[in-house]
mmCIF file of C-alpha atoms in Angstrom:
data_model
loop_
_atom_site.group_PDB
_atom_site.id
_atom_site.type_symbol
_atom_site.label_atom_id
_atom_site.label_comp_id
_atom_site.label_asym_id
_atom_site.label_seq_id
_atom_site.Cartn_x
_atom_site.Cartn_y
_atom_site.Cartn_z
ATOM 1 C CA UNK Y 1 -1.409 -7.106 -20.023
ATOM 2 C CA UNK Y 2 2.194 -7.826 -20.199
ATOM 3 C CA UNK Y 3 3.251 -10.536 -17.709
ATOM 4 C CA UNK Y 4 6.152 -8.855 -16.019
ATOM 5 C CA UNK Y 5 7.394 -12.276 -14.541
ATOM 6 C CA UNK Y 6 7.929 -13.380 -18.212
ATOM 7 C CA UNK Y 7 9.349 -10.098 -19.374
ATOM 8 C CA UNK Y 8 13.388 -9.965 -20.815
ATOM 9 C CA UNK Y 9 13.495 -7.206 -18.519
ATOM 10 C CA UNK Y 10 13.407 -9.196 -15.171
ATOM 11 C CA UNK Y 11 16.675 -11.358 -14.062
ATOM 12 C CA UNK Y 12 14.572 -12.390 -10.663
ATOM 13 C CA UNK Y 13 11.797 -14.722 -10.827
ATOM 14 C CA UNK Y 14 8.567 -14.011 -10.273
ATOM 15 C CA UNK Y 15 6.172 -14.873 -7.197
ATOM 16 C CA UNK Y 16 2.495 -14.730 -7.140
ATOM 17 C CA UNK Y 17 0.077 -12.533 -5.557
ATOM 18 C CA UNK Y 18 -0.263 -15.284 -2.614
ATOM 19 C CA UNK Y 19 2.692 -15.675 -1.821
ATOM 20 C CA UNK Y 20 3.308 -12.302 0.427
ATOM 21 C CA UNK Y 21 -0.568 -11.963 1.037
ATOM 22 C CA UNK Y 22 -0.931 -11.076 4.866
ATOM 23 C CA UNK Y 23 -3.801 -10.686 7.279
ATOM 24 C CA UNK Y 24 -2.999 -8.619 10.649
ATOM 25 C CA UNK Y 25 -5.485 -8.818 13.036
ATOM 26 C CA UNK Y 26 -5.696 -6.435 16.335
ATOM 27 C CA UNK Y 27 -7.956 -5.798 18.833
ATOM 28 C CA UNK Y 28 -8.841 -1.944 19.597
ATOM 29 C CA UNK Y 29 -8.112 -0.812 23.380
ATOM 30 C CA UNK Y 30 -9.319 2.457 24.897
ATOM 31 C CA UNK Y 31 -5.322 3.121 24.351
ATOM 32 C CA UNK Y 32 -5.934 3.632 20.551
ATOM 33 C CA UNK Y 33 -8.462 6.354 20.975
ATOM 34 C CA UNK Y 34 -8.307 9.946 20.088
ATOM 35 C CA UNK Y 35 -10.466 12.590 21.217
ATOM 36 C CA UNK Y 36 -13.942 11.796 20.148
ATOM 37 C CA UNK Y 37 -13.278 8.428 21.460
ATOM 38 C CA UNK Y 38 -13.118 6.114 18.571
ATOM 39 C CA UNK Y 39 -9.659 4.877 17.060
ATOM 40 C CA UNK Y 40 -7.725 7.416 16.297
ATOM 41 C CA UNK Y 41 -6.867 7.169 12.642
ATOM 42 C CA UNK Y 42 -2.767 7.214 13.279
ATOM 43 C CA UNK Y 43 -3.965 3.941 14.961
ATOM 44 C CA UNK Y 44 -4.931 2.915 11.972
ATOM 45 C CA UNK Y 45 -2.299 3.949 9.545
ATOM 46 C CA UNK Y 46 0.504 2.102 11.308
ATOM 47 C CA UNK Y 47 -1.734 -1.015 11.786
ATOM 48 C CA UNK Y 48 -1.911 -0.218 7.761
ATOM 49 C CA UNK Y 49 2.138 0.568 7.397
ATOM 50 C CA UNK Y 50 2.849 -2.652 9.415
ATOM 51 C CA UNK Y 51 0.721 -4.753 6.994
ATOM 52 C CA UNK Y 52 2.361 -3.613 4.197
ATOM 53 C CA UNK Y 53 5.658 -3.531 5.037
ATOM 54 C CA UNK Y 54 5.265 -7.306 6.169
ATOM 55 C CA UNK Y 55 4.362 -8.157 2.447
ATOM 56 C CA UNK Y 56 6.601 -5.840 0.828
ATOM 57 C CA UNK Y 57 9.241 -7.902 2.845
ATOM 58 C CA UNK Y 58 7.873 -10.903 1.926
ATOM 59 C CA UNK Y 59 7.744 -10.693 -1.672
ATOM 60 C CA UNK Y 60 11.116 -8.864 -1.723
ATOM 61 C CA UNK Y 61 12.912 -11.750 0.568
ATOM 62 C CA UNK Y 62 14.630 -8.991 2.380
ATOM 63 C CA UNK Y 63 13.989 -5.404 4.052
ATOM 64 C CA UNK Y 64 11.917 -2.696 2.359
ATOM 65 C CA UNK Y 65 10.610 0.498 3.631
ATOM 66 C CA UNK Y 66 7.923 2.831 3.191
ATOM 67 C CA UNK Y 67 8.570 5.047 0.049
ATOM 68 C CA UNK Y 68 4.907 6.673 -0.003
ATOM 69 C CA UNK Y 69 0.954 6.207 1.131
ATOM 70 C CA UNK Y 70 -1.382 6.878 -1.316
ATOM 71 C CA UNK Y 71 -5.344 7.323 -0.802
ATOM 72 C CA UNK Y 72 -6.080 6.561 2.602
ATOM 73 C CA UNK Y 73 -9.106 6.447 2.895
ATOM 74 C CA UNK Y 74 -11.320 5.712 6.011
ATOM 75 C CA UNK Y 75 -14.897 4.739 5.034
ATOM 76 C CA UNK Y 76 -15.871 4.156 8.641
ATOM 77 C CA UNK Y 77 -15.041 4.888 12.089
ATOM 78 C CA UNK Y 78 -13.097 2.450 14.373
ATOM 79 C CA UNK Y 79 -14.560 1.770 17.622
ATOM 80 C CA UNK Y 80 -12.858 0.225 20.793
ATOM 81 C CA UNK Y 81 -13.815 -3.524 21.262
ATOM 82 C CA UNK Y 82 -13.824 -4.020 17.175
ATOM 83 C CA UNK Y 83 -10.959 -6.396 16.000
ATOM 84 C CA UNK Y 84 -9.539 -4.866 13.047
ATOM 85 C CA UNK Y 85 -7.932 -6.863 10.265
ATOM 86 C CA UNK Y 86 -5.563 -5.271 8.082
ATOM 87 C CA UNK Y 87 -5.472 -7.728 4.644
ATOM 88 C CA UNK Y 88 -2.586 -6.463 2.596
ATOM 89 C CA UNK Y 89 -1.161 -8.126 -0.810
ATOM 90 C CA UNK Y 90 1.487 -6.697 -3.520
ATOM 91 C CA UNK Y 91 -0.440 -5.141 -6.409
ATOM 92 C CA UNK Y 92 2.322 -4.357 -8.658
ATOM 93 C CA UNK Y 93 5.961 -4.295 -8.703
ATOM 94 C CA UNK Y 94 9.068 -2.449 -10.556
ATOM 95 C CA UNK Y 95 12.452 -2.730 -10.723
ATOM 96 C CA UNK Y 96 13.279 -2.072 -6.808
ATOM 97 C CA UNK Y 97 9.251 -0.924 -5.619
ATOM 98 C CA UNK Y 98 5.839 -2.508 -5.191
ATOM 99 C CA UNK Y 99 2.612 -1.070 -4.416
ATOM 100 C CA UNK Y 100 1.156 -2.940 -1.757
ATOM 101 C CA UNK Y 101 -3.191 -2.222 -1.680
ATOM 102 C CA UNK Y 102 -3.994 -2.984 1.755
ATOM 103 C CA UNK Y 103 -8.117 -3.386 2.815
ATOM 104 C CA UNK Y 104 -9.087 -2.633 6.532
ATOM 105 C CA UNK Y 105 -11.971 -4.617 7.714
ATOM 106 C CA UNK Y 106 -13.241 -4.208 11.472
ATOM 107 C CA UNK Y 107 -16.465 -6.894 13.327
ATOM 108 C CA UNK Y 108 -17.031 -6.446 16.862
ATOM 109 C CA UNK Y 109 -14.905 -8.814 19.139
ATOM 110 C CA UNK Y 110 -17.612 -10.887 21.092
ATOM 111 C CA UNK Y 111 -19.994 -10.816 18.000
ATOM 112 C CA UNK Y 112 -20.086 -13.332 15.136
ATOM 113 C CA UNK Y 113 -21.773 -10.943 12.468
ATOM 114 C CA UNK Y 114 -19.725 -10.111 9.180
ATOM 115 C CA UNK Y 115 -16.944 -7.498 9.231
ATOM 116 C CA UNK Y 116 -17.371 -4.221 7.209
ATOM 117 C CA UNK Y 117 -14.938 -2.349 5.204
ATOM 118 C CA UNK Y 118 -13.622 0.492 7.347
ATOM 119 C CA UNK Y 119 -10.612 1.953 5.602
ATOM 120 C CA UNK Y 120 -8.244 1.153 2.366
ATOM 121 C CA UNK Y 121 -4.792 2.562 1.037
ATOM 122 C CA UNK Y 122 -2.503 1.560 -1.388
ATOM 123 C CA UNK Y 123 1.690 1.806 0.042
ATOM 124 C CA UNK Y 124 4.617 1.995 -2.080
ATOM 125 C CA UNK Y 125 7.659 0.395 -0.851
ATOM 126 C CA UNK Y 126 11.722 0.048 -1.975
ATOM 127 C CA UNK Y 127 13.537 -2.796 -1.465
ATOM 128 C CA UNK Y 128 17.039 -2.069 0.266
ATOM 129 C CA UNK Y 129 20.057 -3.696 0.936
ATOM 130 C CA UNK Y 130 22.064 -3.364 4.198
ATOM 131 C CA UNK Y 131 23.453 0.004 2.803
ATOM 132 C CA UNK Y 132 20.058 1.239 2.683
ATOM 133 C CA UNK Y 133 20.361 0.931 -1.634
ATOM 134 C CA UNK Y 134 17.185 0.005 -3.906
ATOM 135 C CA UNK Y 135 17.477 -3.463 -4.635
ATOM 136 C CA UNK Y 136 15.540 -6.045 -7.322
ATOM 137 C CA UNK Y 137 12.344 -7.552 -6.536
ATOM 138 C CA UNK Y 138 10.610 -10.163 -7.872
ATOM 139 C CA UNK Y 139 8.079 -8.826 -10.059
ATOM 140 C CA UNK Y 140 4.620 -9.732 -8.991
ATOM 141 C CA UNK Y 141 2.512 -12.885 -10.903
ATOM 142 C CA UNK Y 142 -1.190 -11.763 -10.924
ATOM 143 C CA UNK Y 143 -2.996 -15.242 -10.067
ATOM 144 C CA UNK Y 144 -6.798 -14.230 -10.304
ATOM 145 C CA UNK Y 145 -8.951 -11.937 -12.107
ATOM 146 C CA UNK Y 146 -9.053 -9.574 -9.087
ATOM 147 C CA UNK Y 147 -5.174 -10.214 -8.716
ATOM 148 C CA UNK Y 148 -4.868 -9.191 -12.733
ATOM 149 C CA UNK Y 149 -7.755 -6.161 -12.316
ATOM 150 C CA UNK Y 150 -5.110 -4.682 -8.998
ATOM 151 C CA UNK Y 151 -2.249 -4.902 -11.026
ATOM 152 C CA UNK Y 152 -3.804 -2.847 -14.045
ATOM 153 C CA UNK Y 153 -5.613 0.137 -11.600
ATOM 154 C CA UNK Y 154 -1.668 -0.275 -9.333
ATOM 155 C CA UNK Y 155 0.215 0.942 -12.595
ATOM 156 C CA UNK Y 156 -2.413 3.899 -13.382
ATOM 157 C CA UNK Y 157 -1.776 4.872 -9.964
ATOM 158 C CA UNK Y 158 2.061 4.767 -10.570
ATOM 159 C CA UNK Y 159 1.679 7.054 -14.171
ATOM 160 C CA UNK Y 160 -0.254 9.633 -12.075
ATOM 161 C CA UNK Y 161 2.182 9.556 -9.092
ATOM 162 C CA UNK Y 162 5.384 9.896 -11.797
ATOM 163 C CA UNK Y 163 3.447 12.743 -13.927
ATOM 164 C CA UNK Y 164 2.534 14.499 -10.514
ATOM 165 C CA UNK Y 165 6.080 14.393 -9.174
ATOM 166 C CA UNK Y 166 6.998 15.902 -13.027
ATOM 167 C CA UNK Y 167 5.166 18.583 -12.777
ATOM 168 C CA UNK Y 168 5.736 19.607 -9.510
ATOM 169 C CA UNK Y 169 9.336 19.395 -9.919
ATOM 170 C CA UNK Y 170 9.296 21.507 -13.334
ATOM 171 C CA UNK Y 171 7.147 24.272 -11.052
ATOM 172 C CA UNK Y 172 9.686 24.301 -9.082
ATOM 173 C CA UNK Y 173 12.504 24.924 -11.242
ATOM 174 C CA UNK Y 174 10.177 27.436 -13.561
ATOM 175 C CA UNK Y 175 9.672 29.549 -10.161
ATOM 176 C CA UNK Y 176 13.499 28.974 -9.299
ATOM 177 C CA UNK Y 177 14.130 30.253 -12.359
ATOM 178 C CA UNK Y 178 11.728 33.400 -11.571
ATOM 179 C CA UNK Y 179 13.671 34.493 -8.755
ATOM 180 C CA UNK Y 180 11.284 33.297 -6.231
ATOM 181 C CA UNK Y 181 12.300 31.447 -3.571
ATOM 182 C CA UNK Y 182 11.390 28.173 -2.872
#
């Protein structure tokens, strides 16, 4: 693996995986159900975007916002009493983005047995400057074997998302081209 922080390509030193690494914790309230009265997953997801967007700030020393959310997945249903903890930490990062892989883990409030896995996603953000233009971030320093094993799987992730965005936009200009509109 090539150490980006080390790379000629980076002017902006690097920071480690710990550095930005967040936990959010929240309690869930009959206000955060949906219809089949466990948390509605929305709930979730913003619990999830605020995570992220805390590290992505972090690491970035300045404001960053949500590019994309990929592979949200929710393993297990959210309940109301269960304190949720949303652990979030930058995977990977580019020029201007980082993927942020965020784990959701929910235990009952008034119980002291271990908290399961209920949900995980992996968040792309930009880092902006006032004018709302991509700015540099620090690129990422992978500290553990976990931290090293994120930041390999986080740029597979970003191949597929660049090759899917490829082809779609090459569809779009064959059918274009077709006559059919879009």
């Amino acid at each position: 693996m090539t150490d980006q922080a080390t790379g000629p390509e980076s002017d902006v030193p690097g920071k480690p995986t710990s550095a930005s690494r967040t936990t959010l914790s929240h309690i869930m309230t009959h206000a955060d159900t949906n219809l089949l009265g466990t948390v509605h997953g929305g709930v979730i997801m913003k619990l999830v975007d605020d995570a992220a967007g805390a590290v992505a700030g972090r690491h970035s020393g300045g404001p960053a916002v949500t590019a994309s959310m990929d592979e949200m997945a929710f393993l297990e249903p959210v309940r109301v009493g269960d304190l949720v903890h949303v652990k979030a930490q930058v995977n990977w990062t580019g020029r201007s983005s980082m993927e942020v892989g965020v784990r959701v883990l929910a235990e009952r409030w008034n119980e002291s047995t271990p908290a399961t896995q209920v949900g995980s996603a992996y968040l792309v953000f930009a880092a902006v400057d006032a004018d709302g233009k991509p700015r540099p971030v620090p690129p990422v320093v992978p500290e553990t074997e976990k931290d090293r094993r994120r930041y390999q799987e986080a740029q597979i992730r970003r191949t597929h998302r660049l090759a899917r965005r490829r082809a779609i936009k090459e569809l779009r200009e064959r059918r274009t081209a077709d006559g059919y509109p879009d």
